[in-house]
Amino acid sequence: MTNINGRFFNLKDIFDRLNTEYFNKTISAKITWGRNVRNGRRYIRFGSYTEKDNIIRIHPSLDREDIPSYFIESIVYHEMLHKVVGGSIVNGRRRVHTPEFKRMEKIFKYYGVAREWEKSNIRKLLKNYG
Ligand SMILES: [Zn+2]
């Protein structure tokens, strides 16, 4: 589970490309295929960022040729943002998807297209998830 090269997507390439295009190469973090075990199956999650280990994990079910690259890029971009934005405490609870986070999330060029694709393909995505 530590390989960077999937069968179809190379996470390090995607990370480097996004880092150059959106973050002026300022993000240093590890990236790997992997499931976020702590979140179990309570809700669907395609990526995670763990601050303690400074690692982004992308769910291996996304490594398929029928997944558009802008979709996987939008997931990687989202997790990279977690490193940049961090969390804030709102009403005593730690929030990570803050208004600032959401504003920055939409800067990604294919944000809208990726969300639309996710909505129309959620069944397909869930079938391979787990
Ligand atoms: Zn998030």
PDB file of C-alpha atoms and ligand atoms in Angstrom, residues 78 82 97 101, ligand 1:
ATOM      1  CA  HIS A  78      -8.794  18.981  -1.618  1.00  0.00           C
ATOM      2  CA  HIS A  82      -6.098  20.639   4.283  1.00  0.00           C
ATOM      3  CA  HIS A  97     -14.149  22.628   5.894  1.00  0.00           C
ATOM      4  CA  PHE A 101     -11.438  26.248   2.806  1.00  0.00           C
TER       5      PHE A 101
HETATM    6 ZN    ZN B   1     -11.780  17.459   3.617  1.00  0.00          ZN
END
